C-alpha cells in the first residue's frame, strides 16, 4: 500500500511460537532485519510481515537475507545489502 512514510508491522501467531517470549524474540529479530534493509527501499510503503518459526533459531544474517528477498520479490528494494 502506498504511504507517506515506510511502516512495517510484524505479526507472530501462537501457531508459530507457543510462548510470548519466543514470539517477542522472533518479532524483535524481524524488526532488526527490516531496519537493516530500509535504507534500500524505493518508495515508502506499509508492509506486514508474518515470519515463520525458523526465524527463532536461524542466524541473524539468514533472517536479514530472507527479509531482503521478500522485499526484492515485491519490487521494493533498489540494491542488495
CSV table of N, CA and C in Angstrom, one decimal, residues 11-71:
chain,number,residue,atom,x,y,z
A,11,UNK,N,3.7,-9.6,12.7
A,11,UNK,CA,2.7,-10.4,13.4
A,11,UNK,C,3.2,-11.8,13.6
A,12,UNK,N,3.3,-12.3,14.8
A,12,UNK,CA,3.7,-13.7,15.1
A,12,UNK,C,2.5,-14.4,15.8
A,13,UNK,N,1.9,-15.4,15.3
A,13,UNK,CA,0.8,-16.1,15.9
A,13,UNK,C,1.3,-17.1,16.9
A,14,UNK,N,0.3,-17.6,17.7
A,14,UNK,CA,0.6,-18.6,18.7
A,14,UNK,C,0.9,-20.0,18.0
A,15,UNK,N,0.5,-20.1,16.7
A,15,UNK,CA,0.8,-21.3,16.0
A,15,UNK,C,2.3,-21.4,15.6
A,16,UNK,N,2.9,-20.3,15.5
A,16,UNK,CA,4.3,-20.2,15.1
A,16,UNK,C,5.2,-20.4,16.4
A,17,UNK,N,4.8,-19.8,17.5
A,17,UNK,CA,5.6,-19.9,18.7
A,17,UNK,C,4.6,-19.9,19.9
A,18,UNK,N,4.7,-20.9,20.7
A,18,UNK,CA,3.7,-21.0,21.8
A,18,UNK,C,3.9,-20.0,22.9
A,19,UNK,N,5.1,-19.7,23.3
A,19,UNK,CA,5.3,-18.8,24.4
A,19,UNK,C,5.5,-17.4,23.9
A,20,UNK,N,5.1,-16.4,24.7
A,20,UNK,CA,5.2,-15.0,24.4
A,20,UNK,C,6.7,-14.6,24.3
A,21,UNK,N,7.6,-15.2,25.0
A,21,UNK,CA,9.0,-14.9,25.0
A,21,UNK,C,9.5,-15.2,23.6
A,22,UNK,N,9.2,-16.4,23.0
A,22,UNK,CA,9.6,-16.7,21.7
A,22,UNK,C,9.0,-15.9,20.6
A,23,UNK,N,7.7,-15.6,20.8
A,23,UNK,CA,7.0,-14.7,19.8
A,23,UNK,C,7.7,-13.3,19.8
A,24,UNK,N,8.0,-12.8,20.9
A,24,UNK,CA,8.6,-11.4,21.0
A,24,UNK,C,10.0,-11.5,20.5
A,25,UNK,N,10.8,-12.6,20.7
A,25,UNK,CA,12.1,-12.6,20.1
A,25,UNK,C,12.1,-12.7,18.6
A,26,UNK,N,11.2,-13.5,18.0
A,26,UNK,CA,11.0,-13.5,16.6
A,26,UNK,C,10.7,-12.1,16.1
A,27,UNK,N,9.7,-11.4,16.8
A,27,UNK,CA,9.3,-10.1,16.3
A,27,UNK,C,10.5,-9.1,16.4
A,28,UNK,N,11.3,-9.1,17.5
A,28,UNK,CA,12.4,-8.2,17.6
A,28,UNK,C,13.5,-8.5,16.5
A,29,UNK,N,13.7,-9.8,16.2
A,29,UNK,CA,14.7,-10.1,15.2
A,29,UNK,C,14.3,-9.7,13.8
A,30,UNK,N,13.0,-9.8,13.6
A,30,UNK,CA,12.5,-9.4,12.3
A,30,UNK,C,12.5,-7.9,12.1
A,31,UNK,N,12.1,-7.1,13.2
A,31,UNK,CA,12.2,-5.7,13.1
A,31,UNK,C,13.7,-5.2,12.9
A,32,UNK,N,14.6,-5.9,13.5
A,32,UNK,CA,16.0,-5.5,13.4
A,32,UNK,C,16.5,-5.8,11.9
A,33,UNK,N,16.1,-6.9,11.3
A,33,UNK,CA,16.4,-7.2,10.0
A,33,UNK,C,15.8,-6.2,9.0
A,34,UNK,N,14.6,-5.8,9.3
A,34,UNK,CA,13.9,-4.8,8.4
A,34,UNK,C,14.6,-3.4,8.5
A,35,UNK,N,15.1,-3.0,9.7
A,35,UNK,CA,15.8,-1.8,9.8
A,35,UNK,C,17.0,-1.8,8.9
A,36,UNK,N,17.7,-2.9,8.8
A,36,UNK,CA,18.9,-3.0,8.0
A,36,UNK,C,18.6,-2.8,6.5
A,37,UNK,N,17.4,-3.2,6.1
A,37,UNK,CA,17.0,-3.2,4.7
A,37,UNK,C,16.4,-1.9,4.3
A,38,UNK,N,15.8,-1.2,5.3
A,38,UNK,CA,15.0,0.0,5.0
A,38,UNK,C,15.8,1.1,4.2
A,39,UNK,N,17.1,1.2,4.3
A,39,UNK,CA,17.8,2.2,3.5
A,39,UNK,C,17.8,2.0,2.0
A,40,UNK,N,17.5,0.8,1.6
A,40,UNK,CA,17.4,0.5,0.2
A,40,UNK,C,16.0,0.5,-0.4
A,41,UNK,N,15.1,1.0,0.3
A,41,UNK,CA,13.7,1.0,-0.2
A,41,UNK,C,13.5,2.1,-1.3
A,42,UNK,N,12.8,1.7,-2.3
A,42,UNK,CA,12.5,2.7,-3.4
A,42,UNK,C,11.5,3.7,-2.9
A,43,UNK,N,10.3,3.3,-2.5
A,43,UNK,CA,9.3,4.2,-2.1
A,43,UNK,C,8.8,3.9,-0.7
A,44,UNK,N,8.2,4.8,0.0
A,44,UNK,CA,7.6,4.5,1.3
A,44,UNK,C,6.4,3.5,1.1
A,45,UNK,N,6.2,2.6,2.0
A,45,UNK,CA,5.1,1.6,1.9
A,45,UNK,C,4.6,1.2,3.3
A,46,UNK,N,3.5,0.6,3.4
A,46,UNK,CA,3.0,-0.1,4.6
A,46,UNK,C,3.3,-1.6,4.3
A,47,UNK,N,3.9,-2.2,5.2
A,47,UNK,CA,4.2,-3.7,5.0
A,47,UNK,C,3.8,-4.4,6.2
A,48,UNK,N,3.3,-5.7,6.1
A,48,UNK,CA,3.0,-6.5,7.2
A,48,UNK,C,3.8,-7.8,6.9
A,49,UNK,N,4.6,-8.3,7.9
A,49,UNK,CA,5.4,-9.5,7.8
A,49,UNK,C,4.9,-10.5,8.8
A,50,UNK,N,4.8,-11.7,8.4
A,50,UNK,CA,4.4,-12.8,9.3
A,50,UNK,C,5.5,-13.9,9.2
A,51,UNK,N,6.5,-13.8,10.1
A,51,UNK,CA,7.7,-14.7,10.0
A,51,UNK,C,7.3,-16.1,10.5
A,52,UNK,N,8.1,-17.0,10.0
A,52,UNK,CA,7.9,-18.4,10.4
A,52,UNK,C,8.7,-18.8,11.6
A,53,UNK,N,8.5,-20.0,12.1
A,53,UNK,CA,9.2,-20.5,13.3
A,53,UNK,C,10.7,-20.5,13.2
A,54,UNK,N,11.2,-20.7,11.9
A,54,UNK,CA,12.6,-20.8,11.7
A,54,UNK,C,13.4,-19.5,12.0
A,55,UNK,N,12.7,-18.4,12.1
A,55,UNK,CA,13.3,-17.1,12.4
A,55,UNK,C,13.9,-17.1,13.8
A,56,UNK,N,13.4,-18.0,14.7
A,56,UNK,CA,13.8,-18.0,16.1
A,56,UNK,C,15.2,-18.6,16.2
A,57,UNK,N,15.5,-19.6,15.4
A,57,UNK,CA,16.8,-20.3,15.6
A,57,UNK,C,17.8,-20.0,14.5
A,58,UNK,N,17.4,-19.3,13.4
A,58,UNK,CA,18.3,-19.1,12.3
A,58,UNK,C,19.3,-18.0,12.7
A,59,UNK,N,20.5,-18.0,12.1
A,59,UNK,CA,21.4,-16.9,12.3
A,59,UNK,C,20.9,-15.6,11.8
A,60,UNK,N,21.3,-14.5,12.4
A,60,UNK,CA,20.7,-13.2,12.1
A,60,UNK,C,20.9,-12.9,10.6
A,61,UNK,N,22.1,-13.3,10.0
A,61,UNK,CA,22.4,-13.0,8.6
A,61,UNK,C,21.3,-13.7,7.7
A,62,UNK,N,20.9,-14.9,8.1
A,62,UNK,CA,19.9,-15.6,7.3
A,62,UNK,C,18.6,-14.9,7.4
A,63,UNK,N,18.2,-14.4,8.6
A,63,UNK,CA,17.0,-13.6,8.7
A,63,UNK,C,17.0,-12.4,7.9
A,64,UNK,N,18.1,-11.7,7.9
A,64,UNK,CA,18.3,-10.4,7.1
A,64,UNK,C,18.2,-10.8,5.6
A,65,UNK,N,18.8,-11.9,5.2
A,65,UNK,CA,18.7,-12.3,3.7
A,65,UNK,C,17.3,-12.6,3.3
A,66,UNK,N,16.6,-13.3,4.2
A,66,UNK,CA,15.2,-13.6,3.9
A,66,UNK,C,14.3,-12.4,3.8
A,67,UNK,N,14.4,-11.5,4.7
A,67,UNK,CA,13.7,-10.2,4.7
A,67,UNK,C,14.0,-9.5,3.4
A,68,UNK,N,15.3,-9.4,3.1
A,68,UNK,CA,15.7,-8.7,1.9
A,68,UNK,C,15.1,-9.4,0.6
A,69,UNK,N,15.1,-10.7,0.6
A,69,UNK,CA,14.5,-11.4,-0.6
A,69,UNK,C,13.0,-11.2,-0.7
A,70,UNK,N,12.3,-11.0,0.4
A,70,UNK,CA,10.9,-10.8,0.4
A,70,UNK,C,10.6,-9.4,-0.2
A,71,UNK,N,11.4,-8.4,0.2
A,71,UNK,CA,11.2,-7.1,-0.3
A,71,UNK,C,11.6,-7.0,-1.8
